[in-house]
Coordinates of N, CA and C in Angstrom, one line a residue:
X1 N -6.1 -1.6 17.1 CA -6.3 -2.0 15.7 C -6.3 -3.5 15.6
X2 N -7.0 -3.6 14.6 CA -7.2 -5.7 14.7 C -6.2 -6.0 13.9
X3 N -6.0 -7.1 12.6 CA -5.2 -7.6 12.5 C -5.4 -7.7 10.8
X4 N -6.7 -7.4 10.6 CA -6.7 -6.4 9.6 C -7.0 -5.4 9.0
X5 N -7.3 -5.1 7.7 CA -7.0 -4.1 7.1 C -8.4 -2.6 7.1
X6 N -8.4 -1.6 7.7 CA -9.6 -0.7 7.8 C -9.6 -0.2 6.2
X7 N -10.6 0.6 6.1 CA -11.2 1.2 4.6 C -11.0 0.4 3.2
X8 N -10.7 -0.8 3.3 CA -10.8 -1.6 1.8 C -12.0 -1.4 0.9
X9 N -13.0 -1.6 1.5 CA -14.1 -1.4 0.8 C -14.5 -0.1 0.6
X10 N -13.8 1.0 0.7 CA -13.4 2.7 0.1 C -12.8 2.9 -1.0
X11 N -13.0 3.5 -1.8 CA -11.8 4.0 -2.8 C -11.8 3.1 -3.8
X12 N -13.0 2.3 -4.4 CA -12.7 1.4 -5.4 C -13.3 0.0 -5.4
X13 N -13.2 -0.8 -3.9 CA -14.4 -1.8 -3.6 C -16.0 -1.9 -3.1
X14 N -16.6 -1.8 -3.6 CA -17.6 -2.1 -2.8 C -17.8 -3.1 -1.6
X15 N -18.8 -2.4 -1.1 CA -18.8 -3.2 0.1 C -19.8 -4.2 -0.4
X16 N -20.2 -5.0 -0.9 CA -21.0 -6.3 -1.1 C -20.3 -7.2 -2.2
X17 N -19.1 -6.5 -2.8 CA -17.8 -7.5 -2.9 C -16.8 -8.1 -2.0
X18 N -16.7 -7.4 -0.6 CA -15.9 -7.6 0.7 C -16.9 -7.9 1.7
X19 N -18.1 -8.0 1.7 CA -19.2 -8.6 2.5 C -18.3 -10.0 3.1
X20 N -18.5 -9.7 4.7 CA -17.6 -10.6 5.3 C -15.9 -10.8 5.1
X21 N -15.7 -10.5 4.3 CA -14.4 -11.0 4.0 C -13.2 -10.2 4.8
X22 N -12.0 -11.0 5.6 CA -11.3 -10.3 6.9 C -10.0 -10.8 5.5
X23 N -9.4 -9.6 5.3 CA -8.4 -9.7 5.2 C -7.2 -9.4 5.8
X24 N -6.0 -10.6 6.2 CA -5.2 -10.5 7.4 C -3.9 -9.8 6.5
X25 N -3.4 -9.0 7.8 CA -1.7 -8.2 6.6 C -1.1 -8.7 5.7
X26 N -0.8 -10.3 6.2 CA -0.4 -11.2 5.8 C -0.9 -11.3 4.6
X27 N -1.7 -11.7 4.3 CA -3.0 -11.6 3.1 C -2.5 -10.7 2.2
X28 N -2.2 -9.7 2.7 CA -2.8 -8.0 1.8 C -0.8 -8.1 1.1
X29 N 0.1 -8.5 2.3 CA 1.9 -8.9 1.3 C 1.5 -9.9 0.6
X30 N 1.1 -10.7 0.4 CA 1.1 -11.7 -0.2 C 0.3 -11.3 -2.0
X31 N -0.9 -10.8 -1.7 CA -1.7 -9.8 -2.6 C -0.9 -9.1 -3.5
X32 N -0.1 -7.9 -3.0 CA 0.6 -6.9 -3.4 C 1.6 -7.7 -4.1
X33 N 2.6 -8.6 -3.7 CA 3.6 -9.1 -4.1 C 3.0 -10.3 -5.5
X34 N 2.0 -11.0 -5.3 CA 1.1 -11.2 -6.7 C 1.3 -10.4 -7.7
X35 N 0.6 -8.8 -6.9 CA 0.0 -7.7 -8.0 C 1.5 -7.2 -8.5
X36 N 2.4 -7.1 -7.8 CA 3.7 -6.5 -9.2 C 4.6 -7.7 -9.7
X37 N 4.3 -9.2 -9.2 CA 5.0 -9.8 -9.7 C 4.1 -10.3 -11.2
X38 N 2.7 -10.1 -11.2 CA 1.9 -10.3 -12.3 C 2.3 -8.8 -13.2
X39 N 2.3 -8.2 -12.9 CA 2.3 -6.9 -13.7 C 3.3 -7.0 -15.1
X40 N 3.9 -7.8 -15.5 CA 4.3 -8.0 -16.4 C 4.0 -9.1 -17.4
X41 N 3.7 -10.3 -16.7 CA 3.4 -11.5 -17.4 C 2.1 -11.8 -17.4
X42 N 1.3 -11.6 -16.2 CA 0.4 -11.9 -16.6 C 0.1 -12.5 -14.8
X43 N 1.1 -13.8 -14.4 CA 0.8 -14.4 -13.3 C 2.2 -14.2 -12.4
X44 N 2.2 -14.9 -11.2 CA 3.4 -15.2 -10.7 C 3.7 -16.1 -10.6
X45 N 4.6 -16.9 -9.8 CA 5.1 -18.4 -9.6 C 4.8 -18.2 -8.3
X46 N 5.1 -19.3 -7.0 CA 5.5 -19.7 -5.9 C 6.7 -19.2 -5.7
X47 N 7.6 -19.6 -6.3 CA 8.9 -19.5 -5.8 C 9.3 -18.1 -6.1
X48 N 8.7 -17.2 -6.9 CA 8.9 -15.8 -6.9 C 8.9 -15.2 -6.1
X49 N 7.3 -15.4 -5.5 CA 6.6 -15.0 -4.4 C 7.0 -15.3 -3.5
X50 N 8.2 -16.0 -3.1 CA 8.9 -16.6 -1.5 C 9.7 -15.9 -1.5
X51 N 10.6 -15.7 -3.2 CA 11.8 -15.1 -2.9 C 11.3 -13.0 -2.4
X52 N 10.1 -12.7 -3.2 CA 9.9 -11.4 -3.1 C 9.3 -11.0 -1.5
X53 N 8.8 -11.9 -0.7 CA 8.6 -11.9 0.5 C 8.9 -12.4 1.6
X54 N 10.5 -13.2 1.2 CA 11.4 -13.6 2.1 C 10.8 -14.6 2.8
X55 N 9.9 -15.6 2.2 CA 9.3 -16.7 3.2 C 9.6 -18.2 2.1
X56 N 9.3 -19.2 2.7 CA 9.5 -20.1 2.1 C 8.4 -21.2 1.2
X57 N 8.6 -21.4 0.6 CA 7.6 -22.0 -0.8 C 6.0 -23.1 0.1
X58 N 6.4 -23.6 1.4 CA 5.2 -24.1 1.4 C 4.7 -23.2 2.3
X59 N 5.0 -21.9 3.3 CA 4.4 -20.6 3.5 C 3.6 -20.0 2.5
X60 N 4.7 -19.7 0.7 CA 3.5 -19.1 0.0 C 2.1 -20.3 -0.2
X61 N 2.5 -21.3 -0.7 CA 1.1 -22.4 -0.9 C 0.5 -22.5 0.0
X62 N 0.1 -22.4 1.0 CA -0.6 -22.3 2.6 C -1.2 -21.1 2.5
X63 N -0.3 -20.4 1.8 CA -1.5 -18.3 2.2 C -2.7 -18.7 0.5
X64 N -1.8 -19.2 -0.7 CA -2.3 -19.3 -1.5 C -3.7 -20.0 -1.6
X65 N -3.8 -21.1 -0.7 CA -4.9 -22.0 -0.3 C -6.3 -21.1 0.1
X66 N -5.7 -20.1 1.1 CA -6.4 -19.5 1.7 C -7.2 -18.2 0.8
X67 N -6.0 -17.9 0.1 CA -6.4 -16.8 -0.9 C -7.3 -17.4 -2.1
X68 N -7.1 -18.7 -2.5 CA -8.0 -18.9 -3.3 C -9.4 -19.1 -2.6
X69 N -9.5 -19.9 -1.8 CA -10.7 -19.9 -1.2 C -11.4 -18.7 -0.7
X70 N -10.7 -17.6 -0.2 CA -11.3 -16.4 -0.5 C -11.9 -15.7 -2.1
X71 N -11.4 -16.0 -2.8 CA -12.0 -15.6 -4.3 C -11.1 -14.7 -4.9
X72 N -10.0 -14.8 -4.1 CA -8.6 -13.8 -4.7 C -7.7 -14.3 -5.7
X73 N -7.6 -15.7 -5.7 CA -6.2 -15.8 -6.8 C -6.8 -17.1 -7.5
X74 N -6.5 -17.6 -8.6 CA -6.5 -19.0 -9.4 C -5.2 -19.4 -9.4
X75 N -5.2 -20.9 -8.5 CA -4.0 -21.4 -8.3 C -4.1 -22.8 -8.5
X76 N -3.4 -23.6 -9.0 CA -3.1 -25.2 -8.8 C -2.1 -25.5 -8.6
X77 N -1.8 -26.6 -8.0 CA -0.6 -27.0 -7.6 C 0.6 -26.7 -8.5
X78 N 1.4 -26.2 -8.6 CA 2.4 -26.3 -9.6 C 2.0 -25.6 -10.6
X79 N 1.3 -25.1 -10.7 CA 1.0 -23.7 -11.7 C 0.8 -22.2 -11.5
X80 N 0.8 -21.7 -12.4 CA 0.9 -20.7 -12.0 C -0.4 -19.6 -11.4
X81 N -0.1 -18.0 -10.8 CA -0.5 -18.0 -9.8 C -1.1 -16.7 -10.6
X82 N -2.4 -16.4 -10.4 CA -3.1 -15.4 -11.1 C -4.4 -14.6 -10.1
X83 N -3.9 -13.4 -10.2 CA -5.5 -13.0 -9.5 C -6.7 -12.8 -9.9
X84 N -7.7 -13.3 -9.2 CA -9.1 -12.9 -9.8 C -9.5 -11.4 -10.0
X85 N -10.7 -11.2 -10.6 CA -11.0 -10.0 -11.2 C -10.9 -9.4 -9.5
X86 N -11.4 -9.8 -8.7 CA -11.8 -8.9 -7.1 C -10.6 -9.3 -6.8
X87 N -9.4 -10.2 -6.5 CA -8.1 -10.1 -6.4 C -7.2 -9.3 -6.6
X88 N -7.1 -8.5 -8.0 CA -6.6 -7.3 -9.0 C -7.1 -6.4 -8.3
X89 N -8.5 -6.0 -7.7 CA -9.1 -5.0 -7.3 C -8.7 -4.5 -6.2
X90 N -8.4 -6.1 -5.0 CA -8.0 -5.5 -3.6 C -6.9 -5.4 -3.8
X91 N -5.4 -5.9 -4.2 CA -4.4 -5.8 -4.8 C -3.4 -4.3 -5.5
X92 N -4.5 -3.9 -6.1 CA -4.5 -2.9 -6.7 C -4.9 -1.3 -5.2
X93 N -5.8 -1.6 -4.9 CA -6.2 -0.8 -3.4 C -4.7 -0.9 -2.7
X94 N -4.3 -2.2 -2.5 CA -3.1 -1.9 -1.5 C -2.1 -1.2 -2.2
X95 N -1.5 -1.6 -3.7 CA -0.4 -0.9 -3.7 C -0.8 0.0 -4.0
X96 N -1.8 0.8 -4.3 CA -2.0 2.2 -4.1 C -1.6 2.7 -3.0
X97 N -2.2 2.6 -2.0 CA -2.0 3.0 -0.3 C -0.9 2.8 -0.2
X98 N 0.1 1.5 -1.0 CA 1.7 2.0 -0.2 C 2.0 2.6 -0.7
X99 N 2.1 3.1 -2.7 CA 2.6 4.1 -3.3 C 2.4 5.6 -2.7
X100 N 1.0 5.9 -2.2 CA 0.7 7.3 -1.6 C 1.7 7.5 -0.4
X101 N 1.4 6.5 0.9 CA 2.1 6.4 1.8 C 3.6 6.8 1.7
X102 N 4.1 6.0 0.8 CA 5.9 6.0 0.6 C 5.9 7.2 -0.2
X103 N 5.1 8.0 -1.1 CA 5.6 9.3 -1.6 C 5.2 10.4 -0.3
X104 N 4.7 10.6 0.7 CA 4.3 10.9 1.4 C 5.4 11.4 2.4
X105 N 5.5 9.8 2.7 CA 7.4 9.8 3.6 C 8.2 10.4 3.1
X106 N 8.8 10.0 1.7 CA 9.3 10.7 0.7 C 9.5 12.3 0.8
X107 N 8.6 12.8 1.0 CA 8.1 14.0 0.9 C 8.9 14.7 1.6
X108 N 8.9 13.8 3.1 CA 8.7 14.2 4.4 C 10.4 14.9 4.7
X109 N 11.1 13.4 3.6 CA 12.7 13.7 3.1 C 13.1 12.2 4.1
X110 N 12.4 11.3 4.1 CA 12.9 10.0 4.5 C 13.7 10.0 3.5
X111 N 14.8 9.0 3.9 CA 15.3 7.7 3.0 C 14.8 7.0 2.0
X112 N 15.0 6.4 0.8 CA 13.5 5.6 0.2 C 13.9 4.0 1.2
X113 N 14.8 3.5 1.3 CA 14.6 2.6 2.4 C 13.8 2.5 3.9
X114 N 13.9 4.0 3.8 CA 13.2 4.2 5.4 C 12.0 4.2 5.2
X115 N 11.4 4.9 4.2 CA 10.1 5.7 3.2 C 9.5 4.1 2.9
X116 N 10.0 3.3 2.2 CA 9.6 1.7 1.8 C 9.0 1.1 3.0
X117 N 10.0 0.8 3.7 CA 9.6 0.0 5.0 C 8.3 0.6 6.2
X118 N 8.6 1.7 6.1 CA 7.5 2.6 6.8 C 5.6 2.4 6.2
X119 N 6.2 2.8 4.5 CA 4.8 2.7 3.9 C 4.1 1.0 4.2
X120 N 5.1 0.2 4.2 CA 4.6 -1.5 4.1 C 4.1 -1.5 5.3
X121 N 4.5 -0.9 6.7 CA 3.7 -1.2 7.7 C 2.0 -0.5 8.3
X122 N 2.3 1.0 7.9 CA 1.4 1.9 7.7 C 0.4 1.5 6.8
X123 N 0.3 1.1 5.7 CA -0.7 0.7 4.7 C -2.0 -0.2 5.0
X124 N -1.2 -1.2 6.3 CA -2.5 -2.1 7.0 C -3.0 -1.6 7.8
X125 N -2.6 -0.1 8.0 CA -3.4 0.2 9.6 C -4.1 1.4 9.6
X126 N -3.9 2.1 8.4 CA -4.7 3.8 8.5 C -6.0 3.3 7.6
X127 N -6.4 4.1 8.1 CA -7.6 4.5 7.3 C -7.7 5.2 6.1
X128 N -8.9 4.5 5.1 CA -8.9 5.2 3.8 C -8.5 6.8 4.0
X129 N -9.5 7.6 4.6 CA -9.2 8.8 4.8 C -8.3 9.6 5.5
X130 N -7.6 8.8 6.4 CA -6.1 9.6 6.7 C -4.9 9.5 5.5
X131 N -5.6 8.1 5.2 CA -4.2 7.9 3.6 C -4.5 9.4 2.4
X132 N -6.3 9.6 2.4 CA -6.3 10.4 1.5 C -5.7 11.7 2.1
X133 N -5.7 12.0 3.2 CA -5.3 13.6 3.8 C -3.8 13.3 3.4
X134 N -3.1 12.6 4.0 CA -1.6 12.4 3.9 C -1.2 12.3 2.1
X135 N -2.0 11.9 1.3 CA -2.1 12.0 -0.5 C -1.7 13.8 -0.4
X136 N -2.7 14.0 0.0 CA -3.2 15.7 -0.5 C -2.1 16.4 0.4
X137 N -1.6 16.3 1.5 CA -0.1 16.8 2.2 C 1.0 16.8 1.7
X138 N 1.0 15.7 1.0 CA 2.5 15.4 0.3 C 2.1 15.7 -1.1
X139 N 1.0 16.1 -1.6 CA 1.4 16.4 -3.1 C 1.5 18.0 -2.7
X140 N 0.8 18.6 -2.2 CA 0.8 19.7 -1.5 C 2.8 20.1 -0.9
X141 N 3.2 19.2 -0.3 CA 4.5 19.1 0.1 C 5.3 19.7 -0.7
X142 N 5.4 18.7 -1.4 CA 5.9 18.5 -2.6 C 6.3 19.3 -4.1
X143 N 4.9 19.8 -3.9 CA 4.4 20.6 -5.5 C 4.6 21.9 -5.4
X144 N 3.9 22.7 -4.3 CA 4.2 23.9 -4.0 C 5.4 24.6 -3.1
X145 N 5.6 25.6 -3.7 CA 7.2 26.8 -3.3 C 6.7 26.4 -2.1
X146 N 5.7 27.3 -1.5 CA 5.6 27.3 -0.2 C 5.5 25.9 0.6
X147 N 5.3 25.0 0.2 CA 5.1 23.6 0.6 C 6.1 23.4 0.4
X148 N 7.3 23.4 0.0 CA 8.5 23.5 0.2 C 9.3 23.9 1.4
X149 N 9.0 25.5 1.2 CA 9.5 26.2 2.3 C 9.4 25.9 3.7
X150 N 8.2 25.2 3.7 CA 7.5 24.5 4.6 C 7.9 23.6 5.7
X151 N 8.3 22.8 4.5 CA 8.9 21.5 4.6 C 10.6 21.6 5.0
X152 N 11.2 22.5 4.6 CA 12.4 22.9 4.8 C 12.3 23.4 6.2
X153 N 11.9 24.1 6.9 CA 11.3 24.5 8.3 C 11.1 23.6 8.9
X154 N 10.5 22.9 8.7 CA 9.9 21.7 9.2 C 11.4 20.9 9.9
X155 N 12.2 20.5 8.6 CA 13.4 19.4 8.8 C 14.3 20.5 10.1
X156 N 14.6 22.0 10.0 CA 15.7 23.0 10.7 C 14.7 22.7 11.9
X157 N 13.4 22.6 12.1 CA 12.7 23.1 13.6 C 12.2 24.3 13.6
X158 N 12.5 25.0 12.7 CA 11.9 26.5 13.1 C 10.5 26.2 12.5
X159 N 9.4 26.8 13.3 CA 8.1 27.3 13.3 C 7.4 28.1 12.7
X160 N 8.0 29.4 12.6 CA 7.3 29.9 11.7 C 8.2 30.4 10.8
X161 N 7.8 30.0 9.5 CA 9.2 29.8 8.4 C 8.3 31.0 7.4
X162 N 7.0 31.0 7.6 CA 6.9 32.1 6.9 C 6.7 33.4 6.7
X163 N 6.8 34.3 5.9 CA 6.2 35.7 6.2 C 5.0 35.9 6.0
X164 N 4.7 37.4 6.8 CA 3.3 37.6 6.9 C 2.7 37.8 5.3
X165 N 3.3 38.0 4.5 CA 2.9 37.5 3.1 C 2.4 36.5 2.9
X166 N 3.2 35.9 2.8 CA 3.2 34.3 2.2 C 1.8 33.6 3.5
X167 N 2.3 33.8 4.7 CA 0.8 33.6 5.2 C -0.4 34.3 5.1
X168 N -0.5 35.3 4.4 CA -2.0 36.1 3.8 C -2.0 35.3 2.2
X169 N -1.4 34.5 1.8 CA -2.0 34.7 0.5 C -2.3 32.9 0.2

């Protein structure tokens, strides 16, 4: 796997809005952590953004440089930090894929610490359509008795958890 992100241009981008464009992981935290630190106000700050990704203030202005010049964020020195319309877009794509991912784990009966940390790593590296199979597993998981029962089997080890009912129907 490279170093960035597969299926972006799936599920909501076109591909001749991402024409060329390599977005690095790094990129895609930086993105995300924009996209819920805007989700209320409107923009973010710098120093928000350091404290929400644990790095330090001239780390975020250095990714910010880069992100603007990509066509992702409106930024000036000392002001504040806003995504463009295709910014919100790819932004929006990621924390989707970690939300699916981490309900997913979730599902699985992780930890939400374990479930969190797992989704942030996973989200740069599958593909649109293993994220959607793993969507449809865990709602599946999740939602249905038997997808339950399932899943309860699953955690004991035992194999075949169901009856020949429940597997005919």
């Amino acid at each position: 796997m490279g170093p960035t992100s597969p299926g972006l241009g799936e599920g909501g981008l076109g591909a001749s809005e991402l024409r060329g464009m390599r977005i690095s992981r790094s990129a895609e935290d930086y993105l995300e952590a924009i996209y819920i630190l805007s989700s209320e106000k409107g923009y973010a700050r710098v120093l928000e953004i350091a404290r929400h990704l644990g790095v330090k203030p001239p780390s975020v202005t250095q990714m910010l440089r880069k992100l603007r010049s990509m066509g992702l964020v409106h930024y000036e020195r000392y002001g504040k930090v806003v995504l463009t319309e295709l910014g919100r877009k790819v932004a929006r794509r990621i924390a989707s894929r970690h939300a699916d991912l981490k309900a997913f784990l979730l599902a699985l009966g992780l930890a939400e610490p374990v479930a969190e940390e797992e989704a942030c790593a996973m989200e740069h590296v599958l593909h649109e359509e293993t994220i959607a199979i793993l969507r449809s597993l865990g709602k599946f998981l999740s939602g249905a008795p038997k997808g339950l029962k399932c899943l309860k089997c699953l955690r004991t080890g035992k194999y075949l958890c169901l009856s020949e009912e429940e597997q005919e129907a």
